[in-house]
CSV table of N, CA, C and O in Angstrom, one decimal:
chain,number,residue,atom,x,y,z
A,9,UNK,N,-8.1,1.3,-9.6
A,9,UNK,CA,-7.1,0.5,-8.8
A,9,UNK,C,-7.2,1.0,-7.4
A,9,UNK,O,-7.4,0.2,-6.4
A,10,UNK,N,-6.9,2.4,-7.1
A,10,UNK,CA,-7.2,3.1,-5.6
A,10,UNK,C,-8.5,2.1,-4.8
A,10,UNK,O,-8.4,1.7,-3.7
A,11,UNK,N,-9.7,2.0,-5.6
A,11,UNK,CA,-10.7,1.6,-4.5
A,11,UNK,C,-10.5,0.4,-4.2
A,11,UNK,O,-10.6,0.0,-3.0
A,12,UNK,N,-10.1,-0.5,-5.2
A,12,UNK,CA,-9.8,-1.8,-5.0
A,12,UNK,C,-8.5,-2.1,-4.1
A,12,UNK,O,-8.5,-3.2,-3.5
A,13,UNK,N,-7.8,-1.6,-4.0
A,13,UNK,CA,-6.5,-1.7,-3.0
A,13,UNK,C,-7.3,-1.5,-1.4
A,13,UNK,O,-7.2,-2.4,-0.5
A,14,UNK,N,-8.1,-0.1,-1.4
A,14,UNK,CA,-8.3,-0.2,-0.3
A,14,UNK,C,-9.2,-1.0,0.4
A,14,UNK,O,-9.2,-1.4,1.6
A,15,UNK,N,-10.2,-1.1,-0.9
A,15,UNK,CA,-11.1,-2.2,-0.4
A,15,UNK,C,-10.1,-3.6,-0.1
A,15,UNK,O,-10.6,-4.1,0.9
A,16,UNK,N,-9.2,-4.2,-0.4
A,16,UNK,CA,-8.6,-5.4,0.0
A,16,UNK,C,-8.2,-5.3,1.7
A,16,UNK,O,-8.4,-6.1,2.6
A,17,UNK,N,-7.5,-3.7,1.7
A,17,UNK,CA,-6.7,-3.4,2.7
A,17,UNK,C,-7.5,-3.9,3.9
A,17,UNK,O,-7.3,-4.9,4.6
A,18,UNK,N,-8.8,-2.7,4.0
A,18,UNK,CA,-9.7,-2.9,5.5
A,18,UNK,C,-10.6,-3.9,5.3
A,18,UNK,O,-11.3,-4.1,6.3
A,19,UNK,N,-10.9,-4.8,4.0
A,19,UNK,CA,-11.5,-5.9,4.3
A,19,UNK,C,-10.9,-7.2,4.6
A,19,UNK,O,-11.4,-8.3,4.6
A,20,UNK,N,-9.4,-6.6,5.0
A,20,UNK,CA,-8.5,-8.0,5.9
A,20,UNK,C,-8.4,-8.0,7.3
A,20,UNK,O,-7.9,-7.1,8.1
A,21,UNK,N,-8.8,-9.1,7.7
A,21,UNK,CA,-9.2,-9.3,9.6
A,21,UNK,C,-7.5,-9.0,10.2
A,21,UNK,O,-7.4,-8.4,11.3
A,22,UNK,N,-6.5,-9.5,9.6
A,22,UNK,CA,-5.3,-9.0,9.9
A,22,UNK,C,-5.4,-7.7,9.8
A,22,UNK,O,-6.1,-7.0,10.5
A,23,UNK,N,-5.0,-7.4,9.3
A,23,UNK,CA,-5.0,-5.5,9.4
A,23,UNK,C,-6.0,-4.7,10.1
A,23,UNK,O,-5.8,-3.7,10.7
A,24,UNK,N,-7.0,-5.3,10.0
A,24,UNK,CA,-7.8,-4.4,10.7
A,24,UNK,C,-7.6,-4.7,12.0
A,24,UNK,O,-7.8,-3.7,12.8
A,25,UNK,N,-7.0,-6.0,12.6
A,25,UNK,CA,-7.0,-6.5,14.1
A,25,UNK,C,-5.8,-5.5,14.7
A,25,UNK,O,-5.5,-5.4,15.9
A,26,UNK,N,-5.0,-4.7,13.4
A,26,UNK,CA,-3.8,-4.0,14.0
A,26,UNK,C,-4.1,-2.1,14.0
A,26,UNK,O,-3.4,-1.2,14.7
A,27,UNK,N,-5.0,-1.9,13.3
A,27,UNK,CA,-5.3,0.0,12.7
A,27,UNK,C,-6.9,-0.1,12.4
A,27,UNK,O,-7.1,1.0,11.8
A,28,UNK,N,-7.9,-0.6,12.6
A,28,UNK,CA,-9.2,-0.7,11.8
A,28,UNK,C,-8.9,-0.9,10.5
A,28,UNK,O,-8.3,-1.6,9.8
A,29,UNK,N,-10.1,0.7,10.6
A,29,UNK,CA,-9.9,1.3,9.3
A,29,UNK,C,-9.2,2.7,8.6
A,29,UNK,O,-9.4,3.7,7.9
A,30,UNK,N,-8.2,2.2,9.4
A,30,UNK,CA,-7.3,3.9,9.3
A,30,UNK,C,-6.4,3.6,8.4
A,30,UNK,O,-5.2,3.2,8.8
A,31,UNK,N,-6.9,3.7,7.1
A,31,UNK,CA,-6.3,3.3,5.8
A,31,UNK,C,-6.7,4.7,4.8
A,31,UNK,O,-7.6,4.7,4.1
A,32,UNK,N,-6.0,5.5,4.9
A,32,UNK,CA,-5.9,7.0,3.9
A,32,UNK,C,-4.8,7.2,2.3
A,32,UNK,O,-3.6,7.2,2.4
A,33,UNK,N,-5.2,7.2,1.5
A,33,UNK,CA,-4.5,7.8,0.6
A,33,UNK,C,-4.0,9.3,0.9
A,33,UNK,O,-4.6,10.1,1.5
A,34,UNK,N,-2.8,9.3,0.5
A,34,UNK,CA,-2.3,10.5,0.0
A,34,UNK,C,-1.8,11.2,1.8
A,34,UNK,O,-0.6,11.3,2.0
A,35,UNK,N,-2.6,11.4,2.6
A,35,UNK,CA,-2.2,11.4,4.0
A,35,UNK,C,-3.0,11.3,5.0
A,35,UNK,O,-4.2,11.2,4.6
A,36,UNK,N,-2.8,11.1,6.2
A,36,UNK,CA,-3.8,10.8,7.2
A,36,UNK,C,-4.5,12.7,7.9
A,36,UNK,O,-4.0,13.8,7.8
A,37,UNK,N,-5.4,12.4,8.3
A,37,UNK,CA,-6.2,13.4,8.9
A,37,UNK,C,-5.5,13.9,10.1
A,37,UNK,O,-5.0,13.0,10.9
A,38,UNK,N,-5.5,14.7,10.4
A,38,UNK,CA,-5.1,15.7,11.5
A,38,UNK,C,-5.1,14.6,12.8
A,38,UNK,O,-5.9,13.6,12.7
A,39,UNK,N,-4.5,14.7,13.7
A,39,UNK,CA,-5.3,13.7,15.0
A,39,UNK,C,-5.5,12.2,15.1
A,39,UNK,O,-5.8,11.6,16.1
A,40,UNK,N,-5.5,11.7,13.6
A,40,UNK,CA,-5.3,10.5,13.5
A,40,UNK,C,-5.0,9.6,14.8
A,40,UNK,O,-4.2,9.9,15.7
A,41,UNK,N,-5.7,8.9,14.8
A,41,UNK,CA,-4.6,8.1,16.4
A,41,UNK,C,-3.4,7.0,15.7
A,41,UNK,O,-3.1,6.8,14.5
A,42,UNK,N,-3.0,6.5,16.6
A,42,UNK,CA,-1.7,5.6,16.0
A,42,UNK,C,-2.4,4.2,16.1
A,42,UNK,O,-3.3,4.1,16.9
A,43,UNK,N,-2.0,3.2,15.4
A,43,UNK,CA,-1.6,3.2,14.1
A,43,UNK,C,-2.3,3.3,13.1
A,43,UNK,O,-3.4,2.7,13.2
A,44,UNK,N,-1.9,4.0,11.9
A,44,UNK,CA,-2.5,3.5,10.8
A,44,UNK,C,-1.7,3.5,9.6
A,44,UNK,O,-0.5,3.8,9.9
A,45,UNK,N,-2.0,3.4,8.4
A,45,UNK,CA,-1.9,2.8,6.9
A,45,UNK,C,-1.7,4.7,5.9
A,45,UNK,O,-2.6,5.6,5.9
A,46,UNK,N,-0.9,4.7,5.3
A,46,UNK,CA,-1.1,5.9,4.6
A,46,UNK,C,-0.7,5.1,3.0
A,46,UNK,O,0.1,4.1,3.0
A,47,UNK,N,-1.4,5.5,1.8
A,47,UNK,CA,-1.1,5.3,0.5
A,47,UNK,C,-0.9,6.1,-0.2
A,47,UNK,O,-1.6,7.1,0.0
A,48,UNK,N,0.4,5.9,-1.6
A,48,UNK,CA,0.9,6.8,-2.3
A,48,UNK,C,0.7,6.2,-3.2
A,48,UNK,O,1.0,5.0,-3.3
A,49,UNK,N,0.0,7.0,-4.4
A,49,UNK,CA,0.3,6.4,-5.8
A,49,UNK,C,1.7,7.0,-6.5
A,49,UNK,O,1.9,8.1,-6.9
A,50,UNK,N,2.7,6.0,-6.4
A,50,UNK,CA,4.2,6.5,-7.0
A,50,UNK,C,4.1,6.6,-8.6
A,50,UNK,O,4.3,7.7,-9.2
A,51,UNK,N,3.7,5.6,-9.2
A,51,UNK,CA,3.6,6.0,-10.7
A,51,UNK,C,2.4,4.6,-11.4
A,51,UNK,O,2.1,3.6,-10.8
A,52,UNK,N,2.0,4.8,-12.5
A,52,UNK,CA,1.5,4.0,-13.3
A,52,UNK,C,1.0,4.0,-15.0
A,52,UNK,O,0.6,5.0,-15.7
A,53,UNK,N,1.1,2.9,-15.3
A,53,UNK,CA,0.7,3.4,-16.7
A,53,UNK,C,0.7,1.7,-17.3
A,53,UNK,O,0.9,0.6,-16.7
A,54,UNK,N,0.3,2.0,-18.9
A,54,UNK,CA,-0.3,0.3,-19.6
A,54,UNK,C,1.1,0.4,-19.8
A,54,UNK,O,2.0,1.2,-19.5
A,55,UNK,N,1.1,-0.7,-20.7
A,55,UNK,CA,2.7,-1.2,-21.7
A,55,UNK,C,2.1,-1.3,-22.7
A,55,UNK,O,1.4,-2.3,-23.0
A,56,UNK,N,2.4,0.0,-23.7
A,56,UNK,CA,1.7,0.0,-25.1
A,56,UNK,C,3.0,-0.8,-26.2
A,56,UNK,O,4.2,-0.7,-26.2
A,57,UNK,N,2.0,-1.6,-27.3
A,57,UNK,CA,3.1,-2.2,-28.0
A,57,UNK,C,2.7,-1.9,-29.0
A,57,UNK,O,1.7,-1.1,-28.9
A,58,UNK,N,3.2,-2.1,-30.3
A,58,UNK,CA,3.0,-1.5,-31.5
A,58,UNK,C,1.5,-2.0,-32.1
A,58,UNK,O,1.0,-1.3,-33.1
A,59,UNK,N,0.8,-3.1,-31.5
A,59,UNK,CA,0.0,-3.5,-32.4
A,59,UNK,C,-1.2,-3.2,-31.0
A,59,UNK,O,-2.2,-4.0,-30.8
A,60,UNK,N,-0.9,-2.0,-30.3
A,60,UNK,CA,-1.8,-1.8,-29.4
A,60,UNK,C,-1.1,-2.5,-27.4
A,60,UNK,O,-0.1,-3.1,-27.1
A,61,UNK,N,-2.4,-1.9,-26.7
A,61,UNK,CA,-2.0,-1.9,-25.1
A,61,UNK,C,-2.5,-3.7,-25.1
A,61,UNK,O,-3.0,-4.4,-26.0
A,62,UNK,N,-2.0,-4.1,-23.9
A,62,UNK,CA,-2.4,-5.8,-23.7
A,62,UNK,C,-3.8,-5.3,-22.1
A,62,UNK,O,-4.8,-6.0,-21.7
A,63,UNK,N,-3.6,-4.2,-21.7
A,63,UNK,CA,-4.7,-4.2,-21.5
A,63,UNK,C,-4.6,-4.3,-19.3
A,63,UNK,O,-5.4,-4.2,-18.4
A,64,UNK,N,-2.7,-4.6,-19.4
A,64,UNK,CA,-2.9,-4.8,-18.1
A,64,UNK,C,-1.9,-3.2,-17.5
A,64,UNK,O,-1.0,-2.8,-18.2
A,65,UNK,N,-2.1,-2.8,-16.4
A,65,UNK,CA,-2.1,-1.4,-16.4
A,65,UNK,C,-0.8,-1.8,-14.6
A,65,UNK,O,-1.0,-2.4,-13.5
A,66,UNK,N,0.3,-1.4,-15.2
A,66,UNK,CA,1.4,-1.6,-13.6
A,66,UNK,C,1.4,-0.2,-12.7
A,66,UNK,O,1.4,0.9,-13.1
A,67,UNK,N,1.4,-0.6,-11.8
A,67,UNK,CA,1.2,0.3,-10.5
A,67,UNK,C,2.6,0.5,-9.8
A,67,UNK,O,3.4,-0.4,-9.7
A,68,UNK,N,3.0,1.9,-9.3
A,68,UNK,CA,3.8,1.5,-8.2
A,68,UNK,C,3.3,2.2,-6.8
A,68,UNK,O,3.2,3.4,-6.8
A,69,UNK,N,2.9,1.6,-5.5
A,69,UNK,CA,2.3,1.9,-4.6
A,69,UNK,C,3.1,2.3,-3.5
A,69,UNK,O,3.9,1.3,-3.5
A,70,UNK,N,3.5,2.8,-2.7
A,70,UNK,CA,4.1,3.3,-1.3
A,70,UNK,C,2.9,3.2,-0.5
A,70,UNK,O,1.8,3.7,-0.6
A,71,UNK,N,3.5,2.3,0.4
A,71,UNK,CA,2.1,1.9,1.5
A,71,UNK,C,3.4,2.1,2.5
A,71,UNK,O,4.4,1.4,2.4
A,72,UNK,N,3.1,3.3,3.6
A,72,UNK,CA,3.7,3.3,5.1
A,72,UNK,C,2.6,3.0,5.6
A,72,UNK,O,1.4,3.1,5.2
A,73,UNK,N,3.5,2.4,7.1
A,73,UNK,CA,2.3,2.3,7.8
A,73,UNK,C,3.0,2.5,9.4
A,73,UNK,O,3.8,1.7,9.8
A,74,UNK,N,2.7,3.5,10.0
A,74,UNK,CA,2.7,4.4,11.3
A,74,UNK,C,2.5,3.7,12.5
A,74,UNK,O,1.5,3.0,12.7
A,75,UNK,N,3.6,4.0,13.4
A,75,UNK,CA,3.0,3.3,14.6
A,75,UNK,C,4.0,4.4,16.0
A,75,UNK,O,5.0,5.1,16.0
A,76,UNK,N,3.4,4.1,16.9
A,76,UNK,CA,3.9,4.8,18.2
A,76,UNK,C,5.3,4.7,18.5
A,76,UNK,O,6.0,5.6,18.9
A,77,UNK,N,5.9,3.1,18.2
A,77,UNK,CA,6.8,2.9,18.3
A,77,UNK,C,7.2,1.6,17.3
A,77,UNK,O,6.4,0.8,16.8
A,78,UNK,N,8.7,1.6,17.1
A,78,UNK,CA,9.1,0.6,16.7
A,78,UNK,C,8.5,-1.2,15.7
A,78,UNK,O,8.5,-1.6,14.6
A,79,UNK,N,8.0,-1.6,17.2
A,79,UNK,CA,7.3,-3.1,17.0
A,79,UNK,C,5.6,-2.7,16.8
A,79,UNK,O,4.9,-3.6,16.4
A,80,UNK,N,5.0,-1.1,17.2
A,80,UNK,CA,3.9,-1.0,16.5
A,80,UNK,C,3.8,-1.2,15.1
A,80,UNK,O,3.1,-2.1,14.6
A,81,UNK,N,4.5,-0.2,14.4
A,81,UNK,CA,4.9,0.3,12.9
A,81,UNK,C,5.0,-1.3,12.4
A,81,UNK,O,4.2,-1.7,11.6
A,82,UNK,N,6.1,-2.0,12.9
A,82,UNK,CA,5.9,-3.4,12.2
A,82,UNK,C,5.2,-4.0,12.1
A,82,UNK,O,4.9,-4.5,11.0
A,83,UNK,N,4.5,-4.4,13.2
A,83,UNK,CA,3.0,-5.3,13.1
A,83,UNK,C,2.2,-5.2,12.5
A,83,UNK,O,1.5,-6.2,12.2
A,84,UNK,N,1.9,-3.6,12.0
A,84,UNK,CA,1.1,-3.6,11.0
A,84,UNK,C,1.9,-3.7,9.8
A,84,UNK,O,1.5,-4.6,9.1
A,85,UNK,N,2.8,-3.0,9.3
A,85,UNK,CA,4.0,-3.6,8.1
A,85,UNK,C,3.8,-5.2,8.2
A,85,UNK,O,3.1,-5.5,7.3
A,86,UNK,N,4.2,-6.0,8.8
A,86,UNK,CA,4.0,-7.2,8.5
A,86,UNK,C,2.7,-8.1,8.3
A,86,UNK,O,2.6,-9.2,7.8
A,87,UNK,N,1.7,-7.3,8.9
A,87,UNK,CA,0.0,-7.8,8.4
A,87,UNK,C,0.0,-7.3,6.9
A,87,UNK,O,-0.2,-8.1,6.1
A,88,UNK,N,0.3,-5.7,6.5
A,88,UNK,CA,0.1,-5.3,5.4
A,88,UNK,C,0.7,-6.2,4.4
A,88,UNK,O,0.0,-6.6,3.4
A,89,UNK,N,2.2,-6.8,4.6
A,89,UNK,CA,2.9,-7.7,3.5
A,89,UNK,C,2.3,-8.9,3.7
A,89,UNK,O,2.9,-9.7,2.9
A,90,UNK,N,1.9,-9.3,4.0
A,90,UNK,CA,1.2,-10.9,4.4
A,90,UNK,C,0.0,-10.9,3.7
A,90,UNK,O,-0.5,-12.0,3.2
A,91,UNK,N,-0.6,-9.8,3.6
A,91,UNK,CA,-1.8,-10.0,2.8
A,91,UNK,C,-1.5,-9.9,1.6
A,91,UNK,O,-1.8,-10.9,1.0
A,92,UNK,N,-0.6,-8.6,0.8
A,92,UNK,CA,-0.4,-8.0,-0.2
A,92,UNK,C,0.9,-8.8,-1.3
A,92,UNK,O,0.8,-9.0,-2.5
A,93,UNK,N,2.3,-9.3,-0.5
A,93,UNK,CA,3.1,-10.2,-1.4
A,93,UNK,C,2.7,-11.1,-1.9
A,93,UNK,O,2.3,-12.1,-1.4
A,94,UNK,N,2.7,-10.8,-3.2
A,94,UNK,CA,1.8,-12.5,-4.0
A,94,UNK,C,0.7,-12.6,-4.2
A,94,UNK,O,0.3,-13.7,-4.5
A,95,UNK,N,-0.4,-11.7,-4.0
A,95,UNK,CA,-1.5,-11.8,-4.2
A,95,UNK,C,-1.7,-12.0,-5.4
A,95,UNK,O,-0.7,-11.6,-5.9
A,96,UNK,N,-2.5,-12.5,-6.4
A,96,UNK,CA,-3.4,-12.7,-7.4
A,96,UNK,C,-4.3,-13.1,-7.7
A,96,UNK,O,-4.4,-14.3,-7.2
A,97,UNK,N,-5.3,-12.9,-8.2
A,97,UNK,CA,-6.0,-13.2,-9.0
A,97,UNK,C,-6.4,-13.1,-10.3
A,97,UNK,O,-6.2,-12.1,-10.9
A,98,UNK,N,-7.0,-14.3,-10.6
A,98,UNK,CA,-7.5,-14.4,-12.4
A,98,UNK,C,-8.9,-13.9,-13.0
A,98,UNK,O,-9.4,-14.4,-14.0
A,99,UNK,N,-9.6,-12.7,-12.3
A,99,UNK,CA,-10.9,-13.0,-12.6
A,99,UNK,C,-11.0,-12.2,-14.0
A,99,UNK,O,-12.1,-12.4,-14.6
A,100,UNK,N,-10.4,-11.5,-14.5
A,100,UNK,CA,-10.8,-10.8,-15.7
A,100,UNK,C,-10.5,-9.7,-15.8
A,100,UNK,O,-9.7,-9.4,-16.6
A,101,UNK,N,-11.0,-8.9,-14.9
A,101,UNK,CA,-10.4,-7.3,-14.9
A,101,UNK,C,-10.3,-7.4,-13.0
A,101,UNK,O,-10.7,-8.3,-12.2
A,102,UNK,N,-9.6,-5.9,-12.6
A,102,UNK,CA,-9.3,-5.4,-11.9
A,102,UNK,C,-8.1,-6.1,-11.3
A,102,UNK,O,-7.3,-6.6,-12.0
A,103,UNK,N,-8.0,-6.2,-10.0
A,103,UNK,CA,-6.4,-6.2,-9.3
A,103,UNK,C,-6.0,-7.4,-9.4
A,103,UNK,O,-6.8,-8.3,-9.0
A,104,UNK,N,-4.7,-7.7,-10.0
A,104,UNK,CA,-4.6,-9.5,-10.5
A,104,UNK,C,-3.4,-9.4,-9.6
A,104,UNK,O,-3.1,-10.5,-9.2
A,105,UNK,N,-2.6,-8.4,-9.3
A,105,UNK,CA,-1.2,-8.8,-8.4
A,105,UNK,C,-0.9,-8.0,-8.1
A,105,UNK,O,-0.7,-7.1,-8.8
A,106,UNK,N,-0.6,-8.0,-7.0
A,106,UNK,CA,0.6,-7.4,-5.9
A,106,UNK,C,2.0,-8.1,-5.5
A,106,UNK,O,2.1,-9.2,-5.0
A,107,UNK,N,2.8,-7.4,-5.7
A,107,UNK,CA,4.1,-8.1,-5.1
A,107,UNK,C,5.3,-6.8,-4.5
A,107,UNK,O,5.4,-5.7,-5.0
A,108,UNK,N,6.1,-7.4,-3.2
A,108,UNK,CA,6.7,-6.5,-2.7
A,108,UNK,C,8.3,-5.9,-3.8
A,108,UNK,O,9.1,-6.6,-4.5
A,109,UNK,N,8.4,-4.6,-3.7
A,109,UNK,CA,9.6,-4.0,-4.0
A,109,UNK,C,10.7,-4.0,-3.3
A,109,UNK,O,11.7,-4.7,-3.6
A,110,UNK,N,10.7,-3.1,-2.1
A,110,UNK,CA,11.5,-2.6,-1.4
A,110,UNK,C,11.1,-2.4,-0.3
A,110,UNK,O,9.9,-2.0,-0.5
A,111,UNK,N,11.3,-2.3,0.9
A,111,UNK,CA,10.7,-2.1,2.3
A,111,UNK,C,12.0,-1.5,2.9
A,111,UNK,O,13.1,-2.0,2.7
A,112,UNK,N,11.9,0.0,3.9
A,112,UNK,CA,12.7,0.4,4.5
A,112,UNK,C,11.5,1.3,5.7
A,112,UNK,O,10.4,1.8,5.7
A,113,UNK,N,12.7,1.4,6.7
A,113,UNK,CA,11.7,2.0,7.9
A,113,UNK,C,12.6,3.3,8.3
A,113,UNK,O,13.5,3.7,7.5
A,114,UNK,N,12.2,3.9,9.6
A,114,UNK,CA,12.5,5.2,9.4
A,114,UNK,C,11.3,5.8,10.8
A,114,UNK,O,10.1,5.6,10.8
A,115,UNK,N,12.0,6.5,11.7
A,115,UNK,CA,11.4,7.2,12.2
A,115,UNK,C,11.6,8.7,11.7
A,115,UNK,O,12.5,9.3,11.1
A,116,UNK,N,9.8,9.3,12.7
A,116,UNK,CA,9.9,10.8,12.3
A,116,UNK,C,9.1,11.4,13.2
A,116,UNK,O,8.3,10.9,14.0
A,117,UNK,N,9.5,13.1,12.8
A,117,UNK,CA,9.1,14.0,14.1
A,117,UNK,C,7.6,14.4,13.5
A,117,UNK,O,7.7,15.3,12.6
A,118,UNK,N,6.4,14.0,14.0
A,118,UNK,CA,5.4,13.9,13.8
A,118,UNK,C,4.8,14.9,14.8
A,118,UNK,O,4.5,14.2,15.8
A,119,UNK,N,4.4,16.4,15.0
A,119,UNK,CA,3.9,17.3,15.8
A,119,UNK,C,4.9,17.2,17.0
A,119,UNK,O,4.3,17.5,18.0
A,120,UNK,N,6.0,17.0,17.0
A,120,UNK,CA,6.6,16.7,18.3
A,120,UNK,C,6.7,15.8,19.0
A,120,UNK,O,7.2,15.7,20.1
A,121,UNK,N,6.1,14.7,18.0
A,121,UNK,CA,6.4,13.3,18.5
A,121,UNK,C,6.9,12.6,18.0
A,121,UNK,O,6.5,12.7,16.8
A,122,UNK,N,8.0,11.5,18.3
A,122,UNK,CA,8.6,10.5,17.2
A,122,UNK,C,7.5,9.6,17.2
A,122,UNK,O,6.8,9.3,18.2
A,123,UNK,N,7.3,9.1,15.8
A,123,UNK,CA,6.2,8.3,15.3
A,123,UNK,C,7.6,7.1,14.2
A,123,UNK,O,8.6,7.4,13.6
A,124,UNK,N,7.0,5.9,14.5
A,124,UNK,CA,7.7,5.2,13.6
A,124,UNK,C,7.2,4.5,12.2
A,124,UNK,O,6.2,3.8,12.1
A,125,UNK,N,7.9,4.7,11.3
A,125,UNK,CA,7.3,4.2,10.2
A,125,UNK,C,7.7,3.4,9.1
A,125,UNK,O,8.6,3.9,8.5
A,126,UNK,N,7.3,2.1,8.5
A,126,UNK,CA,7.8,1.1,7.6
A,126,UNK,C,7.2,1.3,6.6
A,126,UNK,O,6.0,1.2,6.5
A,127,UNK,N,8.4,1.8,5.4
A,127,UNK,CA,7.8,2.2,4.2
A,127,UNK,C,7.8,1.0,3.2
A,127,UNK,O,8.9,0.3,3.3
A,128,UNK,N,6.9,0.5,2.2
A,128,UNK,CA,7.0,0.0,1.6
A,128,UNK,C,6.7,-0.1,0.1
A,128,UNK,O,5.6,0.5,-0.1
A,129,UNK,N,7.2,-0.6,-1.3
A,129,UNK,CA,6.7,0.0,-2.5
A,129,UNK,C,6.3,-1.4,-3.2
A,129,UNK,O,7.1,-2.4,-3.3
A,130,UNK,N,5.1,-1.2,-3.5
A,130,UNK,CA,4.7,-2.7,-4.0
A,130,UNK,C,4.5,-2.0,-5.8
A,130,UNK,O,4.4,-0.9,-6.3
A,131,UNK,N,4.5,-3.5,-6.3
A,131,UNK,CA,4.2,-3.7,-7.8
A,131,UNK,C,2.8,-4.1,-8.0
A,131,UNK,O,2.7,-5.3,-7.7
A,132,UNK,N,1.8,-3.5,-8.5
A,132,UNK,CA,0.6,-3.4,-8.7
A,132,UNK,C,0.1,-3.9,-9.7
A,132,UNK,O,-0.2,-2.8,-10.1
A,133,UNK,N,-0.4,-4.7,-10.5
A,133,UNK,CA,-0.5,-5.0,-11.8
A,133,UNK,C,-2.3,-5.1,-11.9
A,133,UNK,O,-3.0,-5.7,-11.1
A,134,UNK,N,-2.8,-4.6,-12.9
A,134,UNK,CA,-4.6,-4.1,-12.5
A,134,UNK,C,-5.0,-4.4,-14.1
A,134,UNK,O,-4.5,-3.7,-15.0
A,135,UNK,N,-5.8,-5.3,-14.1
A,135,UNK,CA,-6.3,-5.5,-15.4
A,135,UNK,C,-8.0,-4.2,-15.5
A,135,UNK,O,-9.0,-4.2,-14.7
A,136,UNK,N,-7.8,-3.5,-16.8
A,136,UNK,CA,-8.6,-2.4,-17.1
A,136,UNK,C,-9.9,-3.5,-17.5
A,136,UNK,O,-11.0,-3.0,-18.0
């Protein structure tokens, strides 16, 4: 599910028109420039039923996304949810949907700098 999330992320001309490809799991690199995309895997697992799994595996994802200021941080927050709310597809296996949770923002002291940031937690749903 990781490669495929990110492969969606930086192969969207929206997003990329706002951070490239400064799309990192877990945290960004030292020096990073502003803006970019950080991902969290919050939790995941199948839905086993008694007569066995159905085979589709739910995600919960924290996607912040960093900016210098304010209306940076959002612009890419709002490219990121424009691609990612509602997504689906049918093809058989891998990533069949994305849909948003919860979105809250938040600045922070980043080396001594306020850096602004919109956090977001999507529902992931990934056929194995």
């Amino acid at each position: 599910m990781e490669e495929a999330l990110w492969a969606l992320l930086t192969g969207s001309s929206a997003v990329q028109a706002v951070c490239g490809q400064r799309i990192f799991w877990g945290e960004a690199p030292d020096g990073t420039p502003l803006p970019y995309v950080v991902l969290h895997l919050v939790s995941g697992a199948d839905t086993p039923h008694l007569r066995g799994t159905d085979g589709l595996w739910r995600y919960r994802v924290q996607i912040d996304c960093y900016g210098a200021d304010r209306p940076a941080a959002s612009a890419l927050h709002r490219a990121v949810v424009a691609l990612l709310n509602g997504y689906s597809t049918f093809t058989g296996s891998g990533l069949t949907g994305c849909f948003l949770d919860s979105t809250r923002d938040d600045t922070e002291d980043a080396a001594s700098r306020r850096v602004s940031r919109f956090s977001s937690d999507f529902n992931i749903i990934w056929r194995a």
